Coordinates of C-alpha atoms in Angstrom, one line a residue:
M1235 CA 0.0 0.1 0.1
S1236 CA 1.4 3.4 -1.0
P1237 CA 1.8 5.9 1.7
R1238 CA -0.4 8.7 2.0
R1239 CA 0.9 12.1 0.4
A1240 CA 0.6 15.1 2.7
P1241 CA -2.1 17.7 1.7
V1242 CA -1.0 20.1 -0.9
D1243 CA -0.2 23.5 0.6
R1244 CA -1.6 25.5 -2.3
D1245 CA -0.6 28.8 -1.0
K1246 CA 3.0 27.8 -0.1
L1247 CA 3.5 26.5 -3.5
V1248 CA 2.3 29.7 -5.3
E1249 CA 3.4 32.3 -2.8
A1250 CA 6.5 33.3 -4.8
L1251 CA 4.2 34.2 -7.8
T1252 CA 4.0 38.0 -8.0
L1253 CA 2.5 40.3 -10.4
I1254 CA 4.3 43.5 -10.6
T1255 CA 2.2 46.3 -12.2
P1256 CA 3.5 50.0 -13.3
D1257 CA 0.9 51.8 -11.2
A1258 CA 3.0 53.4 -8.3
G1259 CA 4.9 50.2 -8.2
T1260 CA 1.9 47.9 -6.8
S1261 CA 2.7 44.4 -6.2
L1262 CA -0.4 42.1 -6.4
Q1263 CA -0.1 38.9 -4.7
L1264 CA -2.0 36.5 -6.9
H1265 CA -2.3 33.2 -5.1
D1266 CA -5.6 33.8 -3.4
A1267 CA -7.2 34.5 -6.5
I1268 CA -5.9 31.5 -8.7
I1269 CA -8.7 29.2 -9.9
A1270 CA -6.4 26.9 -12.0
A1271 CA -3.0 25.5 -11.6
P1272 CA -0.5 27.9 -13.2
D1273 CA 1.1 26.7 -16.1
L1274 CA 5.1 27.2 -16.0
T1275 CA 7.0 26.0 -19.2
L1276 CA 10.7 26.7 -19.2
T1277 CA 12.2 25.7 -22.8
I1278 CA 15.3 25.9 -24.9
D1279 CA 12.9 25.8 -28.1
G1280 CA 11.3 29.3 -28.3
A1281 CA 10.4 31.4 -25.3
S1282 CA 9.5 30.1 -21.8
T1283 CA 6.0 31.0 -20.7
L1284 CA 3.8 31.2 -17.5
S1285 CA -0.1 31.0 -17.8
V1286 CA -2.2 32.1 -15.0
T1287 CA -5.9 32.4 -14.6
V1288 CA -7.5 34.2 -11.6
R1289 CA -10.8 35.2 -10.6
D1290 CA -11.1 38.9 -10.6
T1291 CA -14.6 39.5 -9.0
D1292 CA -13.7 42.9 -7.5
R1293 CA -12.1 44.1 -10.8
K1294 CA -8.9 44.8 -8.8
L1295 CA -6.7 43.4 -11.6
A1296 CA -8.8 44.8 -14.5
R1297 CA -8.7 48.2 -13.0
S1298 CA -5.1 48.1 -12.7
D1299 CA -2.6 49.2 -15.3
A1300 CA -1.5 45.8 -15.8
F1301 CA -3.1 45.7 -19.4
V1302 CA -2.1 49.3 -20.4
A1303 CA 1.4 49.4 -19.6
R1304 CA 4.3 46.8 -19.3
S1305 CA 3.9 44.3 -16.2
W1306 CA 5.7 41.3 -14.9
A1307 CA 5.3 38.2 -13.0
I1308 CA 8.2 36.6 -11.0
V1309 CA 8.5 33.0 -10.2
D1310 CA 11.2 31.8 -7.8
G1311 CA 13.3 34.7 -8.9
V1312 CA 12.8 34.2 -12.7
H1313 CA 11.1 37.3 -14.4
F1314 CA 8.3 37.1 -17.0
E1315 CA 6.7 40.1 -19.0
L1316 CA 3.0 40.0 -19.6
V1317 CA 2.2 39.5 -23.3
K1318 CA -1.4 38.5 -23.4
A1319 CA -4.5 39.1 -21.4
A1320 CA -7.9 37.4 -21.8
K1321 CA -11.0 38.2 -19.7
S1322 CA -14.0 36.1 -19.6
G1323 CA -16.6 37.1 -17.2
N1324 CA -15.0 37.1 -13.6
D1325 CA -11.8 35.3 -15.0
V1326 CA -8.7 36.7 -16.5
T1327 CA -6.0 34.4 -18.1
L1328 CA -2.8 36.4 -18.2
T1329 CA 0.2 34.7 -20.3
F1330 CA 3.8 35.9 -19.5
E1331 CA 6.8 35.5 -21.7
D1332 CA 10.5 35.1 -20.5
A1333 CA 11.7 38.5 -19.8
V1334 CA 15.1 38.0 -21.5
V1335 CA 13.2 37.1 -24.8
G1336 CA 11.0 40.0 -24.3
A1337 CA 14.0 42.5 -23.8
M1338 CA 15.5 41.3 -27.2
R1339 CA 12.0 41.4 -28.9
R1340 CA 11.6 45.0 -28.0
D1341 CA 15.1 46.1 -29.1
K1342 CA 14.5 48.2 -31.9
K1343 CA 17.9 49.6 -32.6
T1344 CA 19.1 49.7 -36.2
Y1345 CA 21.7 47.1 -37.0
R1346 CA 23.6 46.3 -40.0
W1347 CA 26.7 43.9 -40.3
P1348 CA 28.4 43.9 -43.9
A1349 CA 29.4 40.5 -44.9
N1350 CA 32.5 39.2 -43.3
S1351 CA 32.8 42.2 -40.9
V1352 CA 31.9 40.3 -37.6
T1353 CA 32.0 36.7 -36.2
Q1354 CA 29.0 34.8 -35.0
R1355 CA 29.8 35.5 -31.4
E1356 CA 30.6 39.2 -31.9
L1357 CA 27.2 39.5 -33.7
L1358 CA 25.4 37.7 -30.9
V1359 CA 27.1 39.6 -28.3
Q1360 CA 26.1 43.0 -29.7
L1361 CA 22.5 41.9 -29.8
A1362 CA 22.5 40.9 -26.2
R1363 CA 24.2 44.2 -25.1
G1364 CA 21.7 46.1 -27.2
A1365 CA 19.1 44.6 -25.3
R1366 CA 20.9 44.9 -22.1
V1367 CA 20.5 41.4 -21.3
K1368 CA 23.2 39.1 -19.8
Y1369 CA 24.8 36.4 -22.3
S1370 CA 26.9 33.4 -22.4
I1371 CA 27.9 32.5 -25.8
D1372 CA 30.2 29.6 -27.2
P1373 CA 33.7 30.8 -27.9
A1374 CA 33.6 28.4 -30.8
L1375 CA 31.2 30.5 -32.9
A1376 CA 34.3 32.3 -34.0
R1377 CA 33.7 32.0 -37.9
K1378 CA 32.8 35.2 -39.9
V1379 CA 29.3 35.8 -41.1
H1380 CA 29.8 35.5 -44.8
E1381 CA 26.5 37.4 -45.8
L1382 CA 24.9 40.7 -45.1
V1383 CA 22.9 40.8 -42.0
E1384 CA 20.5 43.6 -40.8
R1385 CA 17.2 43.9 -39.1
T1386 CA 14.3 43.8 -41.7
K1387 CA 10.9 45.2 -40.7
G1388 CA 9.1 43.1 -38.0
A1389 CA 12.4 41.3 -37.2
S1390 CA 13.9 41.5 -33.6
S1391 CA 17.2 40.8 -32.0
W1392 CA 15.7 37.6 -30.8
D1393 CA 14.8 36.6 -34.5
V1394 CA 18.3 37.5 -35.8
A1395 CA 20.0 35.7 -33.1
G1396 CA 17.9 32.5 -34.1
T1397 CA 18.9 33.0 -37.9
V1398 CA 22.7 33.2 -36.9
T1399 CA 22.7 30.2 -34.6
S1400 CA 20.4 27.9 -36.8
K1401 CA 23.0 28.2 -39.7
V1402 CA 25.6 26.6 -37.7
Q1403 CA 23.4 24.0 -36.0
A1404 CA 23.7 25.6 -32.7
R1405 CA 21.0 27.0 -30.4
R1406 CA 20.1 30.3 -28.8
F1407 CA 17.7 30.3 -25.7
S1408 CA 16.9 32.0 -22.4
N1409 CA 17.3 30.4 -19.2
G1410 CA 15.3 33.1 -17.6
K1411 CA 18.3 35.1 -16.6
R1412 CA 20.7 35.3 -19.7
L1413 CA 20.7 34.6 -23.4
I1414 CA 22.6 31.4 -24.2
A1415 CA 24.1 30.5 -27.5
G1416 CA 26.1 27.6 -28.7
S1417 CA 26.4 24.3 -29.9
D1418 CA 25.0 21.0 -28.1
K1419 CA 28.7 20.0 -27.6
W1420 CA 29.7 23.1 -26.1
L1421 CA 26.3 23.3 -23.8
L1422 CA 27.1 19.7 -22.6
A1423 CA 30.8 20.2 -21.8
R1424 CA 30.4 23.4 -19.7
N1425 CA 31.8 23.1 -16.1
D1426 CA 28.3 24.0 -14.4
K1427 CA 27.6 21.8 -11.5
A1428 CA 25.2 19.1 -12.8
L1429 CA 22.3 17.8 -10.8
V1430 CA 22.7 14.0 -10.0
V1431 CA 19.5 12.0 -11.1
N1432 CA 18.9 8.6 -9.6
E1433 CA 15.8 6.9 -11.0
N1434 CA 12.9 6.8 -8.4
S1435 CA 15.5 8.0 -5.6
G1436 CA 15.2 11.4 -3.7
P1437 CA 13.3 13.8 -5.4
W1438 CA 13.3 12.0 -9.0
G1439 CA 10.7 9.8 -10.6
P1440 CA 11.4 7.2 -13.4
V1441 CA 13.6 8.1 -16.2
D1442 CA 12.5 7.2 -19.6
F1443 CA 14.2 7.6 -22.9
D1444 CA 14.0 7.8 -26.8
L1445 CA 17.2 7.0 -28.3
D1446 CA 17.0 7.3 -32.1
V1447 CA 20.2 7.3 -34.5
G1448 CA 18.2 9.2 -36.9
R1449 CA 17.6 12.4 -35.0
R1450 CA 19.9 15.3 -33.9
A1451 CA 19.5 14.7 -30.3
S1452 CA 18.5 12.0 -27.8
T1453 CA 15.8 12.5 -25.5
A1454 CA 14.9 11.5 -22.0
T1455 CA 12.2 12.4 -19.5
T1456 CA 11.7 12.3 -15.8
T1457 CA 9.8 14.0 -12.9
V1458 CA 11.2 15.8 -10.0
D1459 CA 9.7 17.1 -6.6
S1460 CA 9.0 20.7 -7.5
E1461 CA 9.7 22.0 -4.0
K1462 CA 13.4 21.6 -4.8
G1463 CA 13.2 24.9 -6.9
L1464 CA 13.2 25.4 -10.5
I1465 CA 15.2 23.6 -12.9
L1466 CA 16.3 26.0 -15.8
P1467 CA 16.6 25.2 -19.5
G1468 CA 20.2 24.4 -20.3
D1469 CA 21.0 23.1 -16.8
L1470 CA 23.1 20.2 -16.7
V1471 CA 22.0 16.8 -15.3
D1472 CA 24.2 13.7 -14.5
I1473 CA 22.2 10.5 -14.7
Q1474 CA 23.6 7.9 -12.3
D1475 CA 21.5 4.8 -12.7
D1476 CA 23.8 2.3 -14.1
F1477 CA 22.1 2.0 -17.5
P1478 CA 24.6 2.2 -20.1
A1479 CA 22.3 3.7 -22.7
T1480 CA 21.6 6.8 -20.6
D1481 CA 24.3 7.2 -17.9
G1482 CA 26.1 10.5 -18.2
K1483 CA 25.6 14.2 -18.7
W1484 CA 22.5 15.5 -20.3
M1485 CA 21.0 19.0 -20.6
V1486 CA 17.4 20.2 -19.5
S1487 CA 15.4 21.1 -22.6
E1488 CA 12.1 21.6 -20.9
Y1489 CA 10.7 22.0 -17.5
R1490 CA 7.0 22.1 -16.9
H1491 CA 5.2 22.5 -13.9
G1492 CA 1.6 23.3 -12.7
L1493 CA 2.3 25.5 -9.7
T1494 CA -0.2 23.9 -7.4
T1495 CA 1.3 20.4 -7.9
T1496 CA 4.2 18.8 -6.1
R1497 CA 5.8 17.4 -9.2
A1498 CA 7.2 18.8 -12.3
D1499 CA 8.1 17.1 -15.7
V1500 CA 11.6 17.4 -17.0
K1501 CA 12.8 16.8 -20.7
L1502 CA 16.4 16.0 -21.3
I1503 CA 18.5 16.1 -24.4
R1504 CA 22.1 15.1 -25.4
A1505 CA 24.0 14.4 -28.5
Q1506 CA 22.7 12.1 -31.3
H1507 CA 22.6 8.4 -30.3
L1508 CA 25.3 6.4 -31.7
L1509 CA 25.7 2.7 -31.8
K1510 CA 29.4 1.6 -31.0
E1511 CA 31.2 -1.4 -31.7
P1512 CA 31.2 -3.6 -28.5
K1513 CA 34.6 -3.9 -27.1
G1514 CA 36.1 -7.1 -25.8
T1515 CA 38.7 -7.7 -23.0
G1516 CA 41.2 -9.4 -25.2
G1517 CA 43.7 -6.3 -25.7
P1518 CA 44.1 -4.6 -28.7
G1519 CA 41.2 -4.9 -31.0
E1520 CA 39.9 -4.2 -34.5
K1521 CA 36.6 -2.5 -35.1
G1522 CA 35.7 -4.9 -38.0
E1523 CA 33.1 -4.0 -40.7
D1524 CA 30.7 -1.8 -39.0
T1525 CA 27.8 -2.2 -41.7
F1526 CA 25.8 -5.2 -42.4
L1527 CA 25.4 -5.0 -46.2
P1528 CA 23.4 -7.4 -48.6
D1529 CA 25.6 -10.3 -49.8
Q1530 CA 28.4 -9.2 -47.6
A1531 CA 28.7 -12.7 -46.1
G1532 CA 28.9 -14.1 -49.7
D1533 CA 27.0 -17.1 -50.9
P1534 CA 27.8 -20.1 -48.5
G1535 CA 26.9 -22.4 -51.4
T1536 CA 29.5 -21.1 -53.6
A1537 CA 32.3 -21.4 -51.0
G1538 CA 31.0 -24.6 -49.4
S1539 CA 31.5 -25.7 -45.7
S1540 CA 35.2 -26.3 -46.3
G1541 CA 35.7 -23.1 -47.9
G1542 CA 36.4 -24.2 -51.7
T1543 CA 38.6 -26.5 -53.5
S1544 CA 41.9 -24.5 -54.1
A1545 CA 44.9 -26.5 -52.9
A1546 CA 47.1 -25.1 -50.3
A1547 CA 50.9 -24.4 -51.0
N1548 CA 51.9 -26.4 -48.1
P1549 CA 50.5 -28.5 -45.0
A1550 CA 51.1 -25.8 -42.5
R1551 CA 49.1 -23.3 -44.5
E1552 CA 46.3 -25.9 -44.7
K1553 CA 46.5 -26.3 -40.8
M1554 CA 46.0 -22.5 -40.5
V1555 CA 42.9 -22.3 -42.9
H1556 CA 41.3 -25.4 -41.2
F1557 CA 41.5 -23.7 -37.9
A1558 CA 40.0 -20.7 -38.9
L1559 CA 37.3 -22.6 -40.7
A1560 CA 36.6 -24.5 -37.5
Q1561 CA 35.7 -21.2 -35.8
Q1562 CA 32.7 -20.4 -38.3
G1563 CA 29.8 -19.2 -36.2
D1564 CA 31.8 -17.9 -33.5
A1565 CA 30.9 -14.3 -32.3
Y1566 CA 32.8 -11.1 -33.3
V1567 CA 34.4 -9.3 -30.4
W1568 CA 36.3 -6.3 -30.5
G1569 CA 39.6 -7.3 -29.1
G1570 CA 38.7 -11.1 -29.2
N1571 CA 41.3 -13.8 -29.0
G1572 CA 39.0 -16.7 -28.9
P1573 CA 38.1 -19.4 -28.2
S1574 CA 34.6 -18.3 -28.8
G1575 CA 34.8 -14.8 -29.8
W1576 CA 37.4 -13.1 -32.1
D1577 CA 38.2 -10.0 -34.0
C1578 CA 39.8 -10.1 -37.4
S1579 CA 43.4 -10.1 -36.3
G1580 CA 42.7 -12.2 -33.5
L1581 CA 41.6 -15.0 -35.6
V1582 CA 44.6 -14.5 -37.8
Q1583 CA 46.9 -14.7 -34.6
G1584 CA 45.1 -17.9 -33.5
A1585 CA 45.3 -19.4 -37.0
T1586 CA 49.0 -18.6 -37.4
A1587 CA 49.9 -20.0 -34.0
H1588 CA 47.9 -23.2 -34.7
A1589 CA 50.1 -23.6 -37.9
G1590 CA 53.2 -22.9 -35.8
R1591 CA 54.2 -19.3 -36.8
Q1592 CA 52.3 -16.8 -34.8
L1593 CA 51.6 -13.2 -36.2
T1594 CA 50.9 -10.9 -33.4
K1595 CA 47.8 -8.6 -33.6
P1596 CA 46.6 -6.0 -34.4
S1597 CA 46.2 -6.1 -38.2
K1598 CA 48.3 -2.9 -38.7
S1599 CA 51.1 -4.5 -36.6
Q1600 CA 50.6 -7.9 -38.6
W1601 CA 50.9 -6.1 -42.0
A1602 CA 54.1 -4.3 -40.8
T1603 CA 55.6 -7.7 -39.7
C1604 CA 55.0 -9.2 -42.9
Q1605 CA 56.6 -6.2 -44.9
A1606 CA 59.5 -6.3 -42.6
A1607 CA 59.8 -10.3 -43.3
G1608 CA 59.6 -9.7 -47.1
V1609 CA 56.6 -12.0 -47.6
T1610 CA 54.2 -9.5 -49.0
I1611 CA 52.7 -10.6 -52.5
P1612 CA 50.3 -8.6 -54.8
V1613 CA 46.7 -8.7 -53.8
S1614 CA 45.7 -10.5 -57.2
T1615 CA 48.0 -13.2 -56.5
A1616 CA 46.7 -13.7 -53.0
L1617 CA 43.2 -14.1 -54.2
G1618 CA 44.1 -17.4 -56.0
I1619 CA 46.1 -18.7 -53.0
R1620 CA 44.6 -20.7 -50.0
G1621 CA 46.1 -19.5 -46.8
A1622 CA 47.3 -16.1 -47.9
L1623 CA 46.5 -13.0 -45.9
L1624 CA 44.6 -10.0 -47.4
F1625 CA 45.0 -6.6 -45.6
R1626 CA 43.0 -3.3 -45.8
M1627 CA 45.2 -0.6 -44.3
S1628 CA 43.7 2.5 -45.7
G1629 CA 40.6 4.1 -44.1
D1630 CA 38.7 3.2 -41.0
P1631 CA 38.5 0.3 -40.1
T1632 CA 41.4 -1.7 -41.0
H1633 CA 41.0 -5.2 -41.5
V1634 CA 42.7 -8.6 -42.3
A1635 CA 41.3 -11.9 -43.7
I1636 CA 42.5 -15.4 -44.6
S1637 CA 42.1 -16.0 -48.6
L1638 CA 40.6 -19.3 -49.5
G1639 CA 42.1 -19.0 -53.0
N1640 CA 38.7 -19.2 -54.7
G1641 CA 37.4 -15.7 -54.4
S1642 CA 36.2 -16.2 -50.9
T1643 CA 37.7 -15.7 -47.6
I1644 CA 37.5 -16.7 -44.0
E1645 CA 37.4 -13.9 -41.4
A1646 CA 35.8 -12.3 -38.3
M1647 CA 34.1 -9.8 -40.2
G1648 CA 32.2 -7.7 -37.7
S1649 CA 29.8 -7.9 -34.8
A1650 CA 26.9 -8.1 -37.4
Y1651 CA 28.6 -11.1 -38.9
G1652 CA 30.9 -13.1 -36.6
V1653 CA 33.2 -15.5 -38.0
L1654 CA 32.3 -16.6 -41.6
V1655 CA 33.1 -17.4 -45.0
A1656 CA 32.6 -14.4 -47.3
G1657 CA 32.4 -14.2 -50.9
G1658 CA 33.5 -11.4 -53.4
A1659 CA 36.9 -11.0 -52.1
A1660 CA 38.0 -9.2 -55.1
D1661 CA 35.9 -6.2 -54.6
R1662 CA 36.6 -5.6 -51.1
G1663 CA 39.5 -3.0 -51.4
W1664 CA 42.5 -5.0 -50.2
T1665 CA 45.5 -2.9 -50.0
G1666 CA 48.2 -5.5 -49.5
A1667 CA 48.7 -9.3 -49.3
A1668 CA 51.2 -11.7 -47.7
L1669 CA 52.1 -15.4 -47.4
W1670 CA 53.0 -15.5 -43.8
I1671 CA 52.8 -19.3 -43.5

């Protein structure tokens, strides 16, 4: 049975919400009149907003200067500017926008930067200073702006900043206190102290995630006890749940809170999700082929279970080939040296050792050793010799395989394939070959 929650102290939760109107500095406390949970949304996508609906039976609010002159709301020290008011009977709904964004929208100074006259960062700094807001801007935004930039009719400093950053896949947003602009890499690498998140522990709820290799950013969501104070967009979060997929540093992209509730929803982002080659524990490793392609494994019917009929040049080389063929079906493991998991150079090392002349991994070292020993041969020749070694030393990944002499190879190809007989050896970009055995 779940423990009973303490009653929500409605006044306590919204007591920090204050409306500042221009008439003689009047400060109206709104929490007594609120009839629906104020909706606070802090975000890095656009402007953060606060929506409040109050019952204004005595028309105290309607008769104030709040709707005819600039007014503000303050929530836990973060300032918002009134941008919309809607009255329906005795109820008034007020919509506020982040005050930093509001200041940049109001800035009407004339700006014109000829092509190549300023860097991206210099331009953003000028916009922030012109609006008299604090700023934190990525030093790496140091390239010249190659086209003319000027304020067009209806545009604002906020709009111009968005155009400049979007062209270099950077972000611009306000955390309620300052303009922040930069790449996700810079934002996540800042030295700001990160909030530690442990799923279902302390103030934090469950951590859910959506990792998609096709999207610019990975996303996760959680909830937090709202009485811990606001979490601002751009704040850093360190997830420590021992889940390899989510552990590490994230950035707050949205904080949403109905101010009369005890929980707030938090959205997090970090860099695009990448699927890395699994690492083994066998020492130096090879990445292997990192993409599973149609027909990459060849036609087993062509090569046959024995790997073809080409004769080996000597018994030791045949012994090497038979050892490698016996490992078919084993897993590919980065750094693997057997007995049940191999990378490409690990399989060659095991096969050559079985034949009496070990060739130490990784593949770059194996190629260098063959060169030093004077046993290199043309690739075209190796394709017809059972037991010859085929190397690819350019690009990434480097790779080594054992020729079966009939256009096929036996090799530890990659995590998508394991150890197999592969066809089409002549078309796979080998850069060198050798007869080690």
